[in-house]
Coordinates of C-alpha atoms and ligand atoms in Angstrom, one line a residue:
M38 CA -25.7 -24.5 25.1
T39 CA -26.6 -27.8 23.1
T40 CA -24.0 -28.0 20.1
H41 CA -26.7 -27.8 17.7
A42 CA -27.8 -24.3 19.0
P43 CA -27.3 -21.5 16.4
V44 CA -23.5 -20.3 15.5
L45 CA -22.9 -16.4 15.7
V46 CA -19.9 -15.3 13.6
V47 CA -18.8 -12.3 14.5
G48 CA -16.5 -10.7 11.7
S49 CA -17.2 -11.2 7.4
G50 CA -13.4 -11.2 5.9
I51 CA -12.1 -14.0 5.2
T52 CA -12.0 -16.2 8.3
G53 CA -15.7 -15.3 9.1
L54 CA -16.8 -16.0 5.6
S55 CA -15.5 -19.3 5.5
A56 CA -16.2 -20.1 8.6
A57 CA -19.8 -19.3 8.0
W58 CA -19.7 -21.2 5.2
L59 CA -18.0 -24.7 6.8
L60 CA -20.3 -24.8 9.3
T61 CA -23.7 -24.5 6.9
R62 CA -21.8 -27.0 5.2
A63 CA -21.8 -28.7 8.9
G64 CA -25.4 -28.4 8.8
R65 CA -25.4 -25.6 11.4
K66 CA -27.7 -22.5 11.5
V67 CA -25.6 -19.4 11.5
E68 CA -26.1 -15.8 11.5
I69 CA -23.1 -12.7 11.0
R70 CA -22.4 -10.0 12.6
D71 CA -19.8 -7.1 11.2
A72 CA -18.9 -4.1 12.7
G73 CA -18.3 -2.5 9.0
P74 CA -20.8 -1.4 5.9
Q75 CA -19.6 -4.6 3.8
S76 CA -18.0 -8.2 3.6
G77 CA -14.4 -9.3 3.1
G78 CA -12.5 -6.9 5.6
L79 CA -8.9 -6.9 4.2
L80 CA -10.2 -8.1 1.0
A81 CA -12.8 -5.6 0.4
P82 CA -12.6 -3.6 -2.9
I83 CA -11.5 0.3 -3.2
E84 CA -13.1 1.6 -6.2
F85 CA -10.4 3.6 -8.2
S86 CA -10.4 4.6 -11.6
G87 CA -13.6 2.5 -11.9
I88 CA -11.6 -0.7 -10.7
P89 CA -12.4 -2.8 -7.9
C90 CA -8.8 -2.8 -6.6
D91 CA -7.3 -4.7 -3.3
R92 CA -6.3 -3.4 -0.3
G93 CA -2.5 -3.6 -1.3
S94 CA -0.8 -6.2 -2.7
H95 CA -2.6 -9.6 -2.5
R96 CA -1.9 -12.9 -4.2
I97 CA -2.3 -16.4 -3.4
H98 CA 1.3 -18.5 -3.0
P99 CA 1.1 -21.9 -4.9
S100 CA 2.0 -23.6 -1.8
A101 CA -1.2 -22.3 -0.2
H102 CA -3.1 -24.5 2.6
P103 CA -5.5 -26.6 -0.1
L104 CA -8.8 -25.6 1.4
L105 CA -9.0 -22.3 0.4
L106 CA -8.7 -23.4 -3.4
E107 CA -11.2 -26.4 -2.8
L108 CA -13.8 -24.3 -1.3
T109 CA -13.7 -21.6 -3.9
Q110 CA -13.1 -23.9 -6.8
D111 CA -16.0 -22.5 -9.0
A112 CA -14.7 -19.1 -8.7
G113 CA -12.0 -20.2 -10.4
W114 CA -7.8 -19.6 -10.2
D115 CA -5.7 -17.7 -12.7
K116 CA -1.7 -19.0 -12.8
R117 CA 0.3 -16.0 -13.0
P118 CA 3.7 -15.4 -13.7
R119 CA 5.4 -14.0 -10.3
R120 CA 7.1 -10.2 -11.6
G121 CA 8.2 -8.7 -8.5
R122 CA 11.1 -6.1 -7.9
L123 CA 13.0 -5.3 -5.1
V124 CA 14.4 -1.6 -4.8
L125 CA 18.1 -1.0 -3.0
A126 CA 20.2 1.1 -3.7
Q127 CA 18.4 2.6 -6.2
S128 CA 19.1 -0.9 -8.3
H129 CA 16.2 -3.4 -9.4
M130 CA 16.6 -7.1 -8.1
Q131 CA 14.3 -9.8 -9.0
Y132 CA 11.9 -10.6 -5.8
P133 CA 11.7 -13.4 -4.7
L134 CA 15.7 -13.2 -4.7
Q135 CA 18.0 -15.1 -6.0
M136 CA 21.4 -16.1 -4.4
G137 CA 23.7 -13.7 -6.1
D138 CA 21.0 -10.8 -5.5
F139 CA 20.6 -11.6 -1.9
L140 CA 24.7 -11.0 -1.3
R141 CA 24.9 -8.1 -3.9
G142 CA 21.6 -6.8 -1.4
L143 CA 23.9 -7.2 1.5
G144 CA 27.1 -5.4 0.0
A145 CA 30.6 -6.4 0.4
K146 CA 31.4 -4.5 3.4
T147 CA 28.2 -5.6 5.3
T148 CA 29.0 -9.0 3.9
A149 CA 32.9 -8.8 4.8
H150 CA 31.8 -7.1 8.6
M151 CA 29.2 -10.1 8.9
G152 CA 32.1 -13.0 7.9
L153 CA 34.4 -11.0 10.3
N154 CA 31.8 -11.2 13.2
F155 CA 31.4 -15.0 12.9
L156 CA 35.0 -16.0 12.6
T157 CA 35.9 -13.9 15.6
R158 CA 32.7 -14.7 17.7
P159 CA 32.0 -18.4 16.8
K160 CA 28.7 -18.2 19.4
A161 CA 27.2 -15.3 17.0
F162 CA 27.6 -17.6 14.1
R163 CA 26.1 -20.7 16.1
R164 CA 22.8 -18.2 16.9
F165 CA 22.9 -17.2 13.1
T166 CA 22.1 -20.6 11.9
S167 CA 19.5 -21.3 14.8
W168 CA 17.8 -17.6 14.4
E169 CA 14.1 -18.9 13.1
D170 CA 13.8 -20.8 16.2
D171 CA 15.5 -18.4 18.4
R172 CA 13.0 -15.6 17.2
Q173 CA 9.6 -17.6 18.5
D174 CA 10.9 -18.0 21.7
A175 CA 9.0 -14.9 22.9
R176 CA 9.4 -16.0 26.7
A177 CA 13.2 -15.1 26.7
D178 CA 11.8 -11.8 24.7
I179 CA 15.3 -9.6 24.7
G180 CA 13.8 -7.2 22.0
F181 CA 15.0 -7.0 18.2
E182 CA 18.2 -4.4 18.6
D183 CA 20.0 -7.1 21.0
F184 CA 18.8 -10.1 19.2
V185 CA 19.7 -9.1 15.5
T186 CA 22.6 -7.5 16.8
E187 CA 24.0 -10.6 18.6
R188 CA 23.3 -12.5 15.1
V189 CA 24.6 -10.4 12.5
G190 CA 26.5 -7.6 14.3
R191 CA 26.4 -4.0 15.0
R192 CA 26.7 -2.8 10.8
A193 CA 24.5 -4.7 9.3
Y194 CA 21.9 -4.2 12.3
Q195 CA 22.3 -0.3 11.8
Q196 CA 22.7 -0.7 8.3
F197 CA 19.6 -3.5 7.4
Y198 CA 17.3 -4.2 10.3
A199 CA 16.9 -0.8 12.4
P200 CA 15.6 1.4 9.6
Y201 CA 13.4 -0.9 8.7
V202 CA 11.7 -1.6 11.9
E203 CA 11.4 2.0 12.4
K204 CA 10.0 2.7 9.1
V205 CA 7.0 -0.3 9.6
W206 CA 6.8 0.4 13.4
G207 CA 7.3 3.9 14.4
L208 CA 9.2 2.8 17.4
H209 CA 12.6 1.8 18.3
P210 CA 13.7 -1.6 18.0
S211 CA 14.7 -2.3 21.7
E212 CA 10.9 -1.6 22.2
I213 CA 10.0 -4.3 19.4
S214 CA 9.4 -7.9 20.2
Q215 CA 12.4 -10.7 19.1
T216 CA 9.8 -12.3 17.2
V217 CA 9.2 -10.1 14.6
A218 CA 13.3 -10.1 13.9
K219 CA 12.7 -10.9 10.0
A220 CA 15.7 -10.7 7.8
R221 CA 15.5 -7.5 5.9
V222 CA 14.2 -8.7 2.7
S223 CA 12.4 -12.1 3.9
T224 CA 10.3 -13.8 6.4
A225 CA 12.5 -16.0 7.5
S226 CA 16.1 -16.5 8.8
P227 CA 19.2 -15.1 6.5
V228 CA 20.1 -18.3 6.3
S229 CA 17.1 -19.9 5.3
T230 CA 16.9 -16.9 3.0
L231 CA 20.1 -18.0 1.5
K232 CA 19.2 -22.0 1.1
K233 CA 15.9 -21.0 -0.6
A234 CA 17.7 -18.6 -2.9
I235 CA 19.9 -21.6 -3.7
S236 CA 17.1 -24.5 -3.9
R237 CA 14.9 -21.7 -5.5
Q238 CA 17.1 -21.6 -8.6
R239 CA 15.8 -25.3 -9.5
T240 CA 12.6 -26.1 -7.7
V241 CA 10.6 -22.9 -6.5
D242 CA 7.5 -22.1 -8.6
H243 CA 7.7 -18.4 -9.9
H244 CA 3.8 -18.1 -9.9
F245 CA 1.3 -17.1 -7.6
L246 CA -2.4 -18.0 -7.8
Y247 CA -4.8 -15.0 -8.3
P248 CA -9.0 -15.5 -8.4
Q249 CA -10.3 -14.1 -11.9
Q250 CA -13.0 -12.1 -10.4
G251 CA -10.5 -10.3 -8.2
M252 CA -10.1 -11.0 -4.2
A253 CA -13.6 -8.6 -4.6
G254 CA -14.8 -11.7 -6.4
L255 CA -13.8 -14.3 -4.0
V256 CA -15.8 -12.3 -1.1
E257 CA -19.1 -12.0 -3.5
Y258 CA -18.7 -15.7 -4.4
F259 CA -18.6 -16.8 -0.4
Q260 CA -21.2 -14.0 0.1
T261 CA -23.2 -15.6 -2.9
G262 CA -23.5 -18.7 -1.1
L263 CA -24.3 -17.6 2.0
E264 CA -27.3 -15.6 0.8
L265 CA -28.2 -18.7 -1.1
A266 CA -27.9 -20.9 2.3
G267 CA -30.2 -18.4 4.3
V268 CA -27.5 -17.2 6.3
P269 CA -28.1 -13.1 7.5
I270 CA -25.2 -10.6 7.5
H271 CA -26.0 -7.7 9.5
Y272 CA -23.6 -4.6 9.1
D273 CA -22.8 -1.7 10.9
S274 CA -23.1 -4.2 14.0
P275 CA -20.1 -4.1 16.2
V276 CA -19.9 -6.8 18.7
T277 CA -17.8 -6.4 22.1
A278 CA -17.8 -8.5 25.3
T279 CA -20.7 -6.6 27.2
D280 CA -23.1 -7.8 23.8
L281 CA -22.0 -11.6 24.0
D282 CA -24.5 -12.3 26.3
D283 CA -27.3 -11.5 24.3
W284 CA -26.5 -14.9 22.1
N285 CA -27.6 -18.1 23.2
G286 CA -25.1 -20.1 21.6
P287 CA -21.6 -20.5 20.5
I288 CA -19.5 -17.4 19.2
L289 CA -17.0 -17.5 16.3
F290 CA -15.1 -14.1 16.7
S291 CA -12.8 -13.2 13.6
G292 CA -13.2 -9.3 15.1
H293 CA -10.2 -7.7 17.0
L294 CA -9.4 -9.7 19.8
S295 CA -8.5 -6.3 21.7
D296 CA -12.4 -5.6 21.3
L297 CA -13.0 -8.7 23.7
A298 CA -9.8 -7.8 26.1
P299 CA -9.2 -3.9 25.7
D300 CA -7.5 -3.8 29.2
E301 CA -4.6 -6.1 27.6
G302 CA -3.0 -3.6 25.7
L303 CA -3.1 -5.5 22.4
A304 CA -1.6 -2.8 20.2
H305 CA -1.8 -2.5 16.1
R306 CA -0.3 -0.3 13.3
G307 CA -2.7 0.9 10.3
L308 CA -1.6 0.9 6.8
Y309 CA -2.1 3.7 4.2
I310 CA -3.3 2.7 0.8
I311 CA -3.0 5.1 -1.7
H312 CA -3.8 4.4 -5.2
A313 CA -3.0 6.6 -8.2
S314 CA -3.3 7.3 -11.7
L315 CA -0.9 7.7 -14.4
P316 CA -0.9 7.7 -18.5
K317 CA -1.3 4.5 -19.5
H318 CA 2.2 2.5 -20.4
T319 CA 4.1 4.4 -18.1
V320 CA 5.0 1.4 -15.4
G321 CA 5.8 -1.7 -17.1
D322 CA 4.7 -5.3 -16.5
T323 CA 6.0 -5.6 -12.9
D324 CA 3.3 -6.7 -10.6
T325 CA 4.9 -5.7 -7.1
F326 CA 7.9 -2.9 -6.0
Y327 CA 9.2 -3.8 -2.6
V328 CA 10.9 -1.3 -1.2
P329 CA 12.5 -1.7 2.4
E330 CA 14.7 1.4 2.5
A331 CA 13.8 4.4 5.0
D332 CA 14.5 6.9 2.1
Y333 CA 10.8 6.0 0.7
W334 CA 7.7 6.0 2.6
F335 CA 5.9 3.5 0.9
G336 CA 7.0 -0.4 1.7
R337 CA 5.6 -1.9 -1.5
V338 CA 3.7 -0.5 -5.0
S339 CA 1.8 -2.8 -6.8
Q340 CA 0.0 -2.4 -10.1
P341 CA -3.7 -4.1 -9.9
A342 CA -3.6 -4.3 -14.0
Q343 CA -0.7 -7.1 -13.2
F344 CA -2.9 -9.1 -11.3
S345 CA -6.2 -9.5 -12.8
T346 CA -7.7 -8.1 -16.2
E347 CA -10.7 -6.9 -14.1
M348 CA -8.2 -4.6 -12.6
S349 CA -6.9 -3.0 -15.8
S350 CA -8.5 0.4 -17.0
E351 CA -8.3 1.2 -20.8
D352 CA -7.5 4.7 -19.8
C353 CA -4.8 4.9 -17.1
D354 CA -2.4 2.7 -15.2
V355 CA -2.9 2.5 -11.4
L356 CA -0.3 2.3 -9.3
C357 CA -1.2 1.0 -5.1
L358 CA 1.3 2.4 -2.3
E359 CA 1.4 1.0 0.6
I360 CA 2.8 3.7 3.6
P361 CA 3.0 1.6 6.6
E362 CA 1.6 4.1 9.6
G363 CA 4.9 3.9 11.2
Q364 CA 5.9 7.4 12.6
W365 CA 2.9 9.2 11.0
G366 CA 0.1 7.9 12.9
P367 CA -3.1 7.6 11.9
S368 CA -4.2 10.9 10.1
R369 CA -2.3 12.1 7.4
D370 CA -3.0 12.9 4.4
F371 CA -0.8 12.2 1.7
T372 CA -2.8 13.5 -1.3
L373 CA -1.3 16.6 -0.2
E374 CA 2.3 15.5 -0.5
V375 CA 2.2 14.7 -4.4
D376 CA 5.6 16.0 -5.3
E377 CA 7.5 14.1 -2.9
I378 CA 5.4 11.0 -3.8
N379 CA 6.2 11.6 -7.6
R380 CA 10.1 12.6 -6.0
Q381 CA 10.4 8.9 -4.4
L382 CA 8.5 6.9 -7.0
R383 CA 11.3 8.4 -9.9
R384 CA 14.2 7.6 -7.6
A385 CA 13.2 4.4 -6.9
G386 CA 12.9 3.9 -10.9
I387 CA 9.2 3.0 -10.1
I388 CA 8.2 5.7 -12.9
P389 CA 10.2 7.4 -15.5
A390 CA 11.7 10.6 -14.8
S391 CA 9.6 12.4 -17.0
A392 CA 6.2 11.0 -15.6
S393 CA 3.8 11.9 -13.2
I394 CA 0.7 10.9 -11.0
G395 CA -2.3 11.9 -11.6
T396 CA -5.7 11.5 -9.5
V397 CA -4.7 10.1 -6.3
K398 CA -7.4 8.4 -3.8
Q399 CA -5.9 7.6 -0.2
T400 CA -7.6 4.8 1.8
F401 CA -6.5 4.4 5.9
L402 CA -7.0 1.1 7.2
P403 CA -6.2 0.8 10.6
R404 CA -5.4 -2.3 13.3
V405 CA -3.8 -3.6 10.3
Y406 CA -0.9 -5.3 11.9
P407 CA -0.2 -6.3 15.2
L408 CA 2.1 -4.5 17.2
Y409 CA 4.3 -7.0 18.7
T410 CA 6.2 -5.2 21.5
R411 CA 8.8 -7.1 24.1
G412 CA 6.7 -9.5 25.9
W413 CA 3.7 -9.3 23.8
L414 CA 2.9 -13.0 24.6
S415 CA 2.2 -12.8 27.7
R416 CA -0.3 -9.6 27.0
W417 CA -1.9 -12.2 24.3
Q418 CA -1.9 -15.1 26.6
A419 CA -3.8 -12.9 29.4
A420 CA -6.0 -11.4 26.7
L421 CA -7.1 -15.0 25.7
R422 CA -7.7 -15.8 29.3
T423 CA -10.3 -12.9 29.6
V424 CA -11.9 -14.8 26.6
A425 CA -12.0 -18.0 28.0
A426 CA -13.6 -16.9 30.8
M427 CA -16.3 -15.8 28.6
N428 CA -17.1 -19.6 28.0
T429 CA -19.0 -19.2 24.7
V430 CA -16.2 -17.7 22.7
F431 CA -13.9 -19.5 20.2
P432 CA -11.5 -17.0 18.6
I433 CA -10.5 -17.1 15.0
G434 CA -8.1 -15.8 12.3
R435 CA -5.6 -13.0 12.1
Q436 CA -7.8 -10.4 14.0
G437 CA -9.3 -13.0 16.3
L438 CA -6.0 -14.4 17.4
Y439 CA -4.3 -11.2 16.9
L440 CA -2.0 -13.2 14.2
H441 CA -0.1 -11.9 11.5
C442 CA -0.8 -14.5 8.6
N443 CA -2.1 -15.3 5.2
I444 CA -5.5 -15.5 3.4
D445 CA -5.2 -19.5 3.4
H446 CA -4.0 -19.3 7.3
C447 CA -7.4 -18.0 8.2
V448 CA -9.3 -20.1 6.4
H449 CA -7.3 -23.0 7.9
I450 CA -7.6 -21.7 11.3
A451 CA -11.5 -21.4 10.5
D452 CA -11.8 -24.9 9.4
E453 CA -9.9 -26.2 12.4
C454 CA -12.2 -24.4 14.8
V455 CA -15.5 -25.6 13.2
R456 CA -14.5 -29.4 13.5
H457 CA -13.4 -28.6 16.9
L458 CA -17.0 -27.4 17.6
T459 CA -18.6 -29.8 15.6
E460 CA -16.6 -32.1 17.4
G461 CA -18.4 -30.7 20.9
G462 CA -15.0 -29.4 22.0
T463 CA -15.2 -26.2 24.0
A464 CA -14.2 -22.2 24.0
Q465 CA -11.7 -23.4 26.6
A466 CA -10.4 -26.5 24.8
W467 CA -10.1 -24.6 21.6
I468 CA -8.5 -21.6 23.3
D469 CA -5.9 -24.0 25.1
S470 CA -4.9 -25.2 21.5
V471 CA -4.3 -21.8 19.4
D472 CA -0.9 -21.0 20.3
R473 CA 0.1 -23.5 17.6
F474 CA -0.9 -21.0 15.1
L475 CA 1.6 -18.9 16.4
E476 CA 4.2 -20.8 14.2
L477 CA 1.9 -19.5 10.9
R478 CA 5.0 -17.9 8.6
V479 CA 3.5 -15.0 6.1
R480 CA 4.5 -15.4 2.8
D481 CA 5.7 -12.5 0.7
Ligands
FAD31 C1 -1.5 -5.1 2.3 C2 -1.6 -6.3 2.8 C3 -1.6 -7.2 1.9 C4 -1.3 -8.6 1.7 N1 -1.3 -9.3 1.2 C5 -1.7 -10.9 1.3 C6 -1.3 -11.8 0.4 O1 -0.4 -11.6 -0.6 N2 -1.7 -13.0 0.6 C7 -2.3 -13.6 2.0 O2 -2.6 -14.8 1.5 N3 -2.7 -12.4 2.3 C8 -2.3 -11.1 2.5 N4 -2.5 -10.3 3.3 C9 -2.9 -11.2 4.5 C10 -5.0 -11.2 4.5 O3 -5.3 -10.2 3.8 C11 -5.1 -11.6 6.3 O4 -4.7 -12.4 6.5 C12 -7.0 -11.6 5.6 O5 -7.6 -11.0 4.8 C13 -7.5 -11.5 7.2 O6 -8.6 -11.8 7.1 P1 -9.6 -11.9 8.9 O7 -10.9 -12.3 8.0 O8 -8.7 -13.0 9.4 O9 -9.9 -10.4 9.4 P2 -10.2 -8.9 8.2 O10 -10.2 -8.9 7.0 O11 -9.5 -7.9 9.0 O12 -11.6 -9.5 9.0 C14 -11.8 -8.7 10.0 C15 -13.6 -8.3 9.8 O13 -14.5 -8.5 11.4 C16 -14.9 -7.2 11.5 N5 -14.3 -6.5 13.2 C17 -13.4 -6.6 13.4 N6 -14.1 -6.4 14.7 C18 -15.3 -6.7 15.3 C19 -15.7 -6.5 16.2 N7 -15.5 -6.4 17.2 N8 -17.0 -6.9 15.7 C20 -18.0 -7.2 14.6 N9 -17.3 -7.4 13.7 C21 -15.6 -6.8 13.8 C22 -14.2 -6.3 10.5 O14 -15.1 -4.9 10.1 C23 -13.8 -7.1 9.6 O15 -14.7 -7.0 8.3 C24 -2.2 -9.2 3.3 C25 -2.9 -8.2 4.1 C26 -2.3 -7.0 3.9 C27 -2.6 -5.8 4.6

């Protein structure tokens, strides 16, 4: 294989599109294959009421890796105010959380129990403060339940953490890895949530970035550029381990890692996306409601119109509900359960008591979230060894590396891989270096 052989990019989500773009910019000949019928992966639009809606609440954070913005600057970005609400105990709090709300969310009794736990068990307090560092140590994976209980005590674990894990993953928390040990309302530790909440009062930007033409516009922007550069995209063209020998050159693989190493048991959970219409002006100006409690099927409910005028309908308000696959499995039909959805939306204060959703469309997205069960790290390493033995395959992005990460992370990984390849690096050396991407933290 020469370093100038044509490159096959597998997957045309944001990872594959940006990798192909960067390779083309570096003067390499590129072809793309995707298992699906269109580009975009998780950023591909879902048509509802004539609107190209996102697959759930999607935005770019102001602290995102600048390469994404640089590559797409001509696509145009809007800076929009964050109007998130956290729904807890039937009341609404501003999200991201302020310090007072964080403590209010925990509740007086639970805060008191946690305080008592720390006073009587100083070791628990030390563990609590080093939560974020400890949780990354997947080698000594004691599981979510023990990890969290040791740090916040049984009461907070049972009240906040266990129901959330069961709702999202549909498994008992003892089966889930400690690396998933998120605070109930944050991606980091409770301590860093508190620190962030304090500093946020002064420093944090309460805005987000959104492409002027929507995420669909971003995908189209890449697609048009690649078309002009003569890069062919082959759809409905899944790639498995047995197909790889047919390609005489390097392969940047942003498809699912489990498709290359099916025997390693890397599992996923999917997500139901429900788009629903309501009479105009029913919902107010909240962009996203975060709903962690187990009483509700949905974990997030967003309003596409609050992200872009391109996703605003003249005739109706549109809501997008995200229901984790969790306990349901992949074949539940939520469109048959509109009465219950209405009841839950009203109880959460998302729609008024008198309102009801009208037209409803369900889309099930399989394999959206890596299912990090206990001991997953050794299975991940075994899968990567399998891929390394193929010699020409460079796994990249959220799916290729089995990561839970953001859009800009995907672009950053694609960039790192393209640099590695164009500097003559081997697939084995790339795979040896990818555990650094496990440090990437999702931002809500
Ligand atoms: C509900 C939700 C909300 C999100 N919100 C945000 C947000 O606000 N901000 C943010 O930055 N990120 C967000 N993300 C994450 C973001 O969507 C992903 O990180 C990103 O889109 C992943 O891009 P990707 O190209 O790596 O994977 P994907 O988008 O999954 O694309 C992979 C592509 O590869 C193809 N493929 C898979 N296997 C094969 C195969 N074997 N052969 C050929 N093709 C294959 C698929 O068809 C697909 O087109 C969110 C994700 C979800 C699910």
